[in-house]
CSV table of C-alpha atoms in Angstrom, one decimal:
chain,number,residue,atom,x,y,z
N,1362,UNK,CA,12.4,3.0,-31.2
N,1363,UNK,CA,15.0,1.0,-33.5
N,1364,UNK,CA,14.5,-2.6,-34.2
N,1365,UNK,CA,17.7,-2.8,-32.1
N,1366,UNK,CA,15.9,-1.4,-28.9
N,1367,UNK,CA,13.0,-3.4,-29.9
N,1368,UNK,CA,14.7,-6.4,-29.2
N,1369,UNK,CA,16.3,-5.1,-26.7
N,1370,UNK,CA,13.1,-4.7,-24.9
N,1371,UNK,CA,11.5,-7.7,-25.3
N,1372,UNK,CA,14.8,-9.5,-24.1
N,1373,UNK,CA,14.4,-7.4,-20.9
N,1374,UNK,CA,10.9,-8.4,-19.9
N,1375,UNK,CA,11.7,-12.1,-21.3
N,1376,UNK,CA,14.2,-12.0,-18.8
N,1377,UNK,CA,12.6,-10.4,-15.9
N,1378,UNK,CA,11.1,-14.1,-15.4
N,1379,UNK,CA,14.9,-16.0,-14.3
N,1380,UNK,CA,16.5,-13.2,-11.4
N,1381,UNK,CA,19.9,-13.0,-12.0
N,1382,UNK,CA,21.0,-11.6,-8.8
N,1383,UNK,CA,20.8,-12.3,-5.1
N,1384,UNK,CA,19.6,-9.8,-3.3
N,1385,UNK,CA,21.6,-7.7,-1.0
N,1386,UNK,CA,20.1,-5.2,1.6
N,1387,UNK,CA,21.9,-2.2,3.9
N,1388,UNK,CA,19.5,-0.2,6.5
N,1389,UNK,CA,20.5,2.8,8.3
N,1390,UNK,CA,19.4,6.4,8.8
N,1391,UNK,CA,20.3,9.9,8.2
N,1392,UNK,CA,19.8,13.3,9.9
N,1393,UNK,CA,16.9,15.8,8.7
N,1394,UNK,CA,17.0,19.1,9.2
N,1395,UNK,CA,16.1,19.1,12.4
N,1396,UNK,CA,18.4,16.0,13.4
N,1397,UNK,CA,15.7,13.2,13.4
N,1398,UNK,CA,16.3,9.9,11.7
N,1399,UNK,CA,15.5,9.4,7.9
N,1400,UNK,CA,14.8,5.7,8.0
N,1401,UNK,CA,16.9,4.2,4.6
N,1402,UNK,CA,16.2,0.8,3.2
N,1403,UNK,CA,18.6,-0.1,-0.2
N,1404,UNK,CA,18.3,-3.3,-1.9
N,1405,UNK,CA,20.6,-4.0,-4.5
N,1406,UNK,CA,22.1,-7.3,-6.5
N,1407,UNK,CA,24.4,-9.0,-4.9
N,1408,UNK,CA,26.6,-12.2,-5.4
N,1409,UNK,CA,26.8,-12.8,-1.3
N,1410,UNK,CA,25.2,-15.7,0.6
N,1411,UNK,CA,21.8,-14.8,1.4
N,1412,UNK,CA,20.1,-15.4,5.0
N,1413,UNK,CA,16.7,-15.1,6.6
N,1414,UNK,CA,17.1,-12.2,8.8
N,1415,UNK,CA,15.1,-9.4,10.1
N,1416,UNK,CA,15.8,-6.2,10.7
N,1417,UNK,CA,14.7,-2.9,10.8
N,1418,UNK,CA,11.1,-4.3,11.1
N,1419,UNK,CA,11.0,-6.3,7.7
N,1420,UNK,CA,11.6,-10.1,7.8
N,1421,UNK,CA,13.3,-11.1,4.6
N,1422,UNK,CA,16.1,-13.2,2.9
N,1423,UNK,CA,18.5,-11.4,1.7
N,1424,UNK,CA,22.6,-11.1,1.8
N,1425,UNK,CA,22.8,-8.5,4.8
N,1426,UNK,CA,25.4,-5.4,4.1
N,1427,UNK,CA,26.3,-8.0,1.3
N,1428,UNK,CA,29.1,-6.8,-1.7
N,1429,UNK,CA,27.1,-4.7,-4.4
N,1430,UNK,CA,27.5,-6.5,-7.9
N,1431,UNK,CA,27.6,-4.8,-11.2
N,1432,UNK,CA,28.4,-1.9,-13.0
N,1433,UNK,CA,26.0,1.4,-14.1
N,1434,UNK,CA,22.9,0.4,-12.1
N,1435,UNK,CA,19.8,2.1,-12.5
N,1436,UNK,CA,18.5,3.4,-8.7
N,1437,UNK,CA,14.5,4.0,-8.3
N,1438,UNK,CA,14.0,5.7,-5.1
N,1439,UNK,CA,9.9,5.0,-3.1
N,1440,UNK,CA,8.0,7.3,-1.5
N,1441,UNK,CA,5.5,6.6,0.9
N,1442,UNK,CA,2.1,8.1,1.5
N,1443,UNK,CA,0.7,9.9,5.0
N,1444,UNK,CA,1.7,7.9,7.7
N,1445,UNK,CA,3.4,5.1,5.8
N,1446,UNK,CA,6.9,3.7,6.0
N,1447,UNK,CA,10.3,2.6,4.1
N,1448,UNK,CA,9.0,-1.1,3.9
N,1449,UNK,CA,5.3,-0.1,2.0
N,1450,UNK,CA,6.8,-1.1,-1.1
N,1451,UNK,CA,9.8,-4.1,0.1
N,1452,UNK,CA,8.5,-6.6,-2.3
N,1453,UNK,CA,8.3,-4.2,-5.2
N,1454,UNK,CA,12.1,-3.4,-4.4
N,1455,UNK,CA,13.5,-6.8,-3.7
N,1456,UNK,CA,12.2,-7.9,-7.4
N,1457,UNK,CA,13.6,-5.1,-8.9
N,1458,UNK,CA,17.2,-5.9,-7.3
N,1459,UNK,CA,16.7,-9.5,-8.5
N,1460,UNK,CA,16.9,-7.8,-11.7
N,1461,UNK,CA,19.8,-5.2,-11.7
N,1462,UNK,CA,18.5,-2.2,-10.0
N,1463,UNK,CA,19.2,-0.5,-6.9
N,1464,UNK,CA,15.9,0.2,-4.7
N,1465,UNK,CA,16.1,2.9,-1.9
N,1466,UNK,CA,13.0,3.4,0.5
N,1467,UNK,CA,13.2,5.9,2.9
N,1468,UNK,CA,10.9,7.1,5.8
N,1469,UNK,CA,9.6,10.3,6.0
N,1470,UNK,CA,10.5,11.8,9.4
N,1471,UNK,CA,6.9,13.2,11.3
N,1472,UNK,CA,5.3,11.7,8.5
N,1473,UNK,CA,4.8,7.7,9.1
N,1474,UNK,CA,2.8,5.4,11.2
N,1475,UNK,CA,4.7,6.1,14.2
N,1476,UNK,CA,5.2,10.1,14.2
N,1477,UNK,CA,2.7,12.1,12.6
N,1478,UNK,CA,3.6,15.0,14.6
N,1479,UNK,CA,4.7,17.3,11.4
N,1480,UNK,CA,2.1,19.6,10.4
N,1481,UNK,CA,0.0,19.2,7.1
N,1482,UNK,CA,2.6,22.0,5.6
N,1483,UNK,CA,5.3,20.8,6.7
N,1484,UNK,CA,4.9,17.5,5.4
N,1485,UNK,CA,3.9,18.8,2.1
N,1486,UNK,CA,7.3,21.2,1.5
N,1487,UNK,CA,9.9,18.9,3.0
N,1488,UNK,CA,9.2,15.7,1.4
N,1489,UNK,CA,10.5,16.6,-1.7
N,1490,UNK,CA,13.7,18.0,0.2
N,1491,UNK,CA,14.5,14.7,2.3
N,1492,UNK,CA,13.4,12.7,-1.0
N,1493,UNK,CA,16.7,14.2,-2.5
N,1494,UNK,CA,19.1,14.1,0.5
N,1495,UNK,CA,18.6,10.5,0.1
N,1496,UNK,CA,19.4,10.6,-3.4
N,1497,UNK,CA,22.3,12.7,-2.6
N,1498,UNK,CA,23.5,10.3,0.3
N,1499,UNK,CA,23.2,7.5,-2.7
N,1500,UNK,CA,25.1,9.3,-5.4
N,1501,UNK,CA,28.0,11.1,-3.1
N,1502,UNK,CA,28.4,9.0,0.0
N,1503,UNK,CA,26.9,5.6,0.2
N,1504,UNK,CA,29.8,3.0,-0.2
N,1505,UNK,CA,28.0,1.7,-3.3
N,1506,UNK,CA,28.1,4.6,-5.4
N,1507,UNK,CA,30.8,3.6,-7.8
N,1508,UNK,CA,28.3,0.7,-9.2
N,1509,UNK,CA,25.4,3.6,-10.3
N,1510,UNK,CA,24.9,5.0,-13.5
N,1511,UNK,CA,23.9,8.9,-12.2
N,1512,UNK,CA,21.7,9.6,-15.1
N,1513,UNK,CA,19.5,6.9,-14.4
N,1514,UNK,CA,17.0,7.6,-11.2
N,1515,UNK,CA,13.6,6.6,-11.4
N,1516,UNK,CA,10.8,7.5,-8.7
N,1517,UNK,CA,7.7,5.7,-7.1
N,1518,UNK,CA,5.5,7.6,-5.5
N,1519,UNK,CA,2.1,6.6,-3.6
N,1520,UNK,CA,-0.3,9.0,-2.4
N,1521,UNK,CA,1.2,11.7,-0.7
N,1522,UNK,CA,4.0,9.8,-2.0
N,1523,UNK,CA,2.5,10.6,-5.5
N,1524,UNK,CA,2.4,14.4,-4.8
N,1525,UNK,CA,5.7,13.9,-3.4
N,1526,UNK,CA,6.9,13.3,-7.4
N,1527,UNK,CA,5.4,15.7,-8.7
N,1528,UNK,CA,7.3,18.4,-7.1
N,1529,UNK,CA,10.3,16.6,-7.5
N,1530,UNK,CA,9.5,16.2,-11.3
N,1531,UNK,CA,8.7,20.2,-11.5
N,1532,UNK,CA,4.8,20.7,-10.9
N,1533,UNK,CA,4.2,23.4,-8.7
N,1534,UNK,CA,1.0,23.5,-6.9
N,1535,UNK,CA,-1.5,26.2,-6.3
N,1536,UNK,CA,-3.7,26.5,-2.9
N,1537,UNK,CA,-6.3,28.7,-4.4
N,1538,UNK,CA,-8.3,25.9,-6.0
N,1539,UNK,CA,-9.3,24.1,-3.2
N,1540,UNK,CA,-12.1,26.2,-2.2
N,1541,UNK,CA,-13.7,25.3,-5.5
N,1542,UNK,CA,-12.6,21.8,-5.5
N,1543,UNK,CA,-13.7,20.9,-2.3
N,1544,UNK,CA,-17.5,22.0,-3.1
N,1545,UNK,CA,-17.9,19.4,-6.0
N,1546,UNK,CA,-15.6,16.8,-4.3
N,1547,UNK,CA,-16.6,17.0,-0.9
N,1548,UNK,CA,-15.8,13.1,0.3
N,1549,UNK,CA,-12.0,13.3,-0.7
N,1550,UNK,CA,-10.3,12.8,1.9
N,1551,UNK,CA,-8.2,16.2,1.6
N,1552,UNK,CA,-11.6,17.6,2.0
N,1553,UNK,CA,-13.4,15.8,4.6
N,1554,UNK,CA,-11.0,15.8,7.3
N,1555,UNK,CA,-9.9,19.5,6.7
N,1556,UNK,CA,-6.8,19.6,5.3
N,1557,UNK,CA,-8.0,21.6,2.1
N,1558,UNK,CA,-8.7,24.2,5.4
N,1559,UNK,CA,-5.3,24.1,6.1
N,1560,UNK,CA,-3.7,24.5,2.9
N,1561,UNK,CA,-5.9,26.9,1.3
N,1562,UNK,CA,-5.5,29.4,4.5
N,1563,UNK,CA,-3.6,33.1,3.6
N,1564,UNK,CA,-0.9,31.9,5.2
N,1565,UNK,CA,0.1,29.0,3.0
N,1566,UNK,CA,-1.1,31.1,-0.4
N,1567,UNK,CA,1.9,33.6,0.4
N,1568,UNK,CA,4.9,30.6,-0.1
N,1569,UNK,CA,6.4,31.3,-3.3
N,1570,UNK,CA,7.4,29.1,-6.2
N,1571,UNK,CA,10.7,28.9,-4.7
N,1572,UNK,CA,9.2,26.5,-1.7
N,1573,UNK,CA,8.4,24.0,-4.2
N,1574,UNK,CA,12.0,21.9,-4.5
N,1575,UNK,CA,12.9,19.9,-7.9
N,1576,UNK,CA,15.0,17.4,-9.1
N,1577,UNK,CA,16.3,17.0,-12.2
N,1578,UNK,CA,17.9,13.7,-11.7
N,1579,UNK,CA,14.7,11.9,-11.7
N,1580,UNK,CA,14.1,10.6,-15.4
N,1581,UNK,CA,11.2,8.4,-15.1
N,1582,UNK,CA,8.5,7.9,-12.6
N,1583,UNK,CA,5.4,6.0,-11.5
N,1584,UNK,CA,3.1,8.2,-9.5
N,1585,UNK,CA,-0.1,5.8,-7.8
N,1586,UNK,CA,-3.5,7.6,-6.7
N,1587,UNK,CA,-1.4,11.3,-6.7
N,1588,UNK,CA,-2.2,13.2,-3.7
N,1589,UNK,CA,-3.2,16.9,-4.4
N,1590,UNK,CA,-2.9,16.2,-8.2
N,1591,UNK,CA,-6.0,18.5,-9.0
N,1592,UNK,CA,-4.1,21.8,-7.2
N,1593,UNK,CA,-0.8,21.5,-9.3
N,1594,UNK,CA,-0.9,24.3,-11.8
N,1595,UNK,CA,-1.5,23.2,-15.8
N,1596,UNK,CA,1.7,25.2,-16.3
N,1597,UNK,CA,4.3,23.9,-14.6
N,1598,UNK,CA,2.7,20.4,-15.4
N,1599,UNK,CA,3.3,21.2,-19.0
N,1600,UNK,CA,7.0,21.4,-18.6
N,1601,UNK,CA,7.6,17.7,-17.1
N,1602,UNK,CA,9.2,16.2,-19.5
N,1603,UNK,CA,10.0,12.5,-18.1
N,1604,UNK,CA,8.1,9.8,-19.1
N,1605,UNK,CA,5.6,9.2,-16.7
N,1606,UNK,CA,3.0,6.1,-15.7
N,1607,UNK,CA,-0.1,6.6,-13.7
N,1608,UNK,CA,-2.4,4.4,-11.5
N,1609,UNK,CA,-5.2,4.9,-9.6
N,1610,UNK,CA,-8.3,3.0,-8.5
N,1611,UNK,CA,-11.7,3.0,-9.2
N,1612,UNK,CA,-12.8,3.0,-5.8
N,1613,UNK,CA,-10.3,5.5,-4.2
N,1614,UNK,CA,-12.5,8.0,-2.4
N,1615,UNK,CA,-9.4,8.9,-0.8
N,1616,UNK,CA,-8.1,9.9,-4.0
N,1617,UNK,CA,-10.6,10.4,-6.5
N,1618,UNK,CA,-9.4,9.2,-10.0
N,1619,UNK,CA,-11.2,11.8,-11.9
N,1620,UNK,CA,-10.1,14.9,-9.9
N,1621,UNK,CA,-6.3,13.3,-9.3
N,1622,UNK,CA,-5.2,11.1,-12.3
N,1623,UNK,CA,-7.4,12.0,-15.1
N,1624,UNK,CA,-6.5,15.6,-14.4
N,1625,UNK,CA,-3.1,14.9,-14.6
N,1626,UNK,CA,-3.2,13.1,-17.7
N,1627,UNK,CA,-4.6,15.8,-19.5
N,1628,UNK,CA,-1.3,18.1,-18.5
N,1629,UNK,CA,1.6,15.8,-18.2
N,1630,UNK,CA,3.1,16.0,-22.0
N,1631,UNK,CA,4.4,12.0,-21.6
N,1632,UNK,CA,2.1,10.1,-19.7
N,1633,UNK,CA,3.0,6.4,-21.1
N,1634,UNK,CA,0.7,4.7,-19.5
N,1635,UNK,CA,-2.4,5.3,-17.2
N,1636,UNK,CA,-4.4,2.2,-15.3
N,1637,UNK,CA,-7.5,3.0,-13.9
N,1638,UNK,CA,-7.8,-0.5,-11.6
N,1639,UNK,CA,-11.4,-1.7,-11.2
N,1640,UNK,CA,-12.6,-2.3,-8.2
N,1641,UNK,CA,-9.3,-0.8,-6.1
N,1642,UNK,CA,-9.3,1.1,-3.3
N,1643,UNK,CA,-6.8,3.1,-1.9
N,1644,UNK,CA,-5.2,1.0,0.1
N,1645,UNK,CA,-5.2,-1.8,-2.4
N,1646,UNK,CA,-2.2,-0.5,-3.4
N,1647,UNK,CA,-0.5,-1.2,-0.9
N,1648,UNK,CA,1.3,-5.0,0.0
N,1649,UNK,CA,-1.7,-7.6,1.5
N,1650,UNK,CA,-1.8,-7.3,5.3
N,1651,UNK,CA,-0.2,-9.5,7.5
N,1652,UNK,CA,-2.9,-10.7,10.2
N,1653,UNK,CA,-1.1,-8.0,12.7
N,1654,UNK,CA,-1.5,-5.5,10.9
N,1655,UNK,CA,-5.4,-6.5,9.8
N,1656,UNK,CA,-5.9,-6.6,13.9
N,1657,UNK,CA,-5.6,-2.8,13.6
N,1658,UNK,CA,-6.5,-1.2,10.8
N,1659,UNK,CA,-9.7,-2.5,8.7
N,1660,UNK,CA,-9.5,0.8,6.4
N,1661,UNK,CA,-6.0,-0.2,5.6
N,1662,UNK,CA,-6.6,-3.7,4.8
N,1663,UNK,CA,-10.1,-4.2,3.5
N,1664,UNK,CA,-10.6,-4.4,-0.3
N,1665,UNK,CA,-13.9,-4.4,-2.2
N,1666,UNK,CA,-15.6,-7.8,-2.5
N,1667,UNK,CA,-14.0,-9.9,-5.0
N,1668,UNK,CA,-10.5,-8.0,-5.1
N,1669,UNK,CA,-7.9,-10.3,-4.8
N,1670,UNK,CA,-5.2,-8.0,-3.6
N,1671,UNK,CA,-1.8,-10.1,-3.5
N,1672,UNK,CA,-2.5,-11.1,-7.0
N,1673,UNK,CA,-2.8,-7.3,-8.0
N,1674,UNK,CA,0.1,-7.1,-6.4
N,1675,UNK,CA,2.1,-9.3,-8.3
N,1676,UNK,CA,0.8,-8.0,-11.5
N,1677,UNK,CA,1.7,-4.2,-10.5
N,1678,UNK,CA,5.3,-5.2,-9.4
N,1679,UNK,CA,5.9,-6.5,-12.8
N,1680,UNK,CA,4.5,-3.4,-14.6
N,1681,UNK,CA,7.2,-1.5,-12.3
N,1682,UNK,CA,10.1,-3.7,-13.4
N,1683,UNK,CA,9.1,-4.0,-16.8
N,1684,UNK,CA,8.3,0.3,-16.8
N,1685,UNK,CA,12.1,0.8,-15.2
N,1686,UNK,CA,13.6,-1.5,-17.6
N,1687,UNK,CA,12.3,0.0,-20.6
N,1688,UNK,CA,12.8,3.8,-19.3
N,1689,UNK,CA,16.3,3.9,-17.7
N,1690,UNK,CA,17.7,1.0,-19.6
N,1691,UNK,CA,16.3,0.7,-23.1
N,1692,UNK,CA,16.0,4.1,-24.1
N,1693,UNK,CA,19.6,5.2,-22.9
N,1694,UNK,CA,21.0,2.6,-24.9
């Protein structure tokens, strides 16, 4: 990197402390495949009045279907995990529109906390393909198109979420090694509650490479505790080019860091970062729990003693910003 950039960069992150923007926010869905509704949040910077308002679940201050402001904005699309939603990641999107980026969250239709009825397959080969219908919707239709730059997407991706960007990125995954796997890391989760059954079975070895959908667009990413990292083959790994950062806990039974993240370090050719969190769980990944939401799911919303989760929270939202200014703006200067 020049000197130039170099300045650049540090004027970015200086900056990342004073917003510039207000916040503006659209929510709507599209049609799958099958006709359901692809739940879209977009946050974006805005110059319109912002209000307290909720909708579509999330309770927030922001200038609703307010005028997009600025020209050849970077878009970073999330993923959710298994039986998540568009708003896991809503405070990690509103700070990036603060700062000049368009955030787009989407959820995954038979795949969130309300409709799990899609199959463990299903889910795992159509992800990728409604991850880019909403990019497409973003780049082609949505009445804020004329304000993106198109070469510069970036991707978050948690747990399933994770695997999720992979595909998109280029891995392809092989089936075949979860016999093996599963015998020496019997308490991940893919394991223990037989999905590994699922996926390994004759029936899912015979998809071919062409199942796996890509997406060149995406030029950066931030994968967190990868799902089904250690069953993406070394090869197609190899050829991911994007710069890539990667997170996991070192608590996640769910998703084991050694079998998930450490094995995808050591195949991913630009891995620019890797945070192996003490004392984080899975879930810890996620936002802090309102007092509803702790009412009904402990596993969700529990963290190990002494792991103060809204202040990891904060620290990981500015890694993102800070990871996304440096990779879609810096280096295209």
């Amino acid at each position: 990197m020049t000197s130039f950039l170099r300045a650049i960069a540090v004027f970015l992150v200086m900056a990342s402390a004073s917003p510039a923007w207000s916040i503006g926010f659209q929510y709507f869905s599209l049609p799958d495949d099958n006709g359901r509704p692809i739940e879209v949040g977009i946050w974006y910077p805005s110059a319109s009045q912002e209000k307290q308002t909720t909708v579509g679940m999330i309770s927030q201050t922001v200038a609703l279907d307010g005028a997009v402001e600025g020209s050849g904005l970077p878009t970073v699309i999330f993923s959710h995990g298994n039986g998540g939603w568009y708003g896991d990641r809503s405070d990690s999107a509103t700070l990036l529109a603060q700062h000049g980026f368009v955030a787009v969250s989407l959820t995954y239709p038979g795949d969130n906390y309300k409709d799990r009825s899609d199959g463990v397959r299903r889910q795992m080969t159509s992800r990728p393909i409604v991850t880019s219908q909403v990019l497409d919707y973003m780049l082609t239709s949505w009445s804020g198109r004329g304000h993106l730059d198109q070469s510069k997407i970036g991707f978050y991706g948690f747990s399933a979420g994770g695997y999720t960007g992979l595909l998109e990125l280029g891995g392809v995954p092989d089936w075949t090694v979860f016999a093996e796997h599963c015998a020496e890391y019997q308490s991940e989760m893919t394991c223990s509650v037989g999905g590994a059954n699922h996926l390994s079975s004759a029936q899912t070895a015979t998809l071919t490479s062409s199942t796996w959908h890509h997406d060149p667009r995406i030029k950066a990413a931030v994968l967190v505790s990868p799902g089904y990292g250690f069953a993406f083959d070394p090869k197609s790994l190899r050829t991911i080019g994007v710069p890539i950062e990667l997170w996991g806990g070192s608590l996640d039974e769910n998703v084991p860091f050694a079998s998930n993240v450490a094995y995808l370090k050591n195949y991913l050719p630009n891995v620019v970062a890797v945070h192996d969190v003490p004392n984080a769980r899975h879930y810890s990944f996620l936002k802090p729990c309102s007092e509803a939401l702790k009412a009904k799911s402990m596993e969700t919303c529990s963290d190990a003693p002494g792991f103060d989760r809204a202040a990891f929270q904060r620290s990981l939202n500015e890694d993102l910003l800070a990871f996304f200014q440096k990779e879609l703006l810096v280096k295209a200067q």
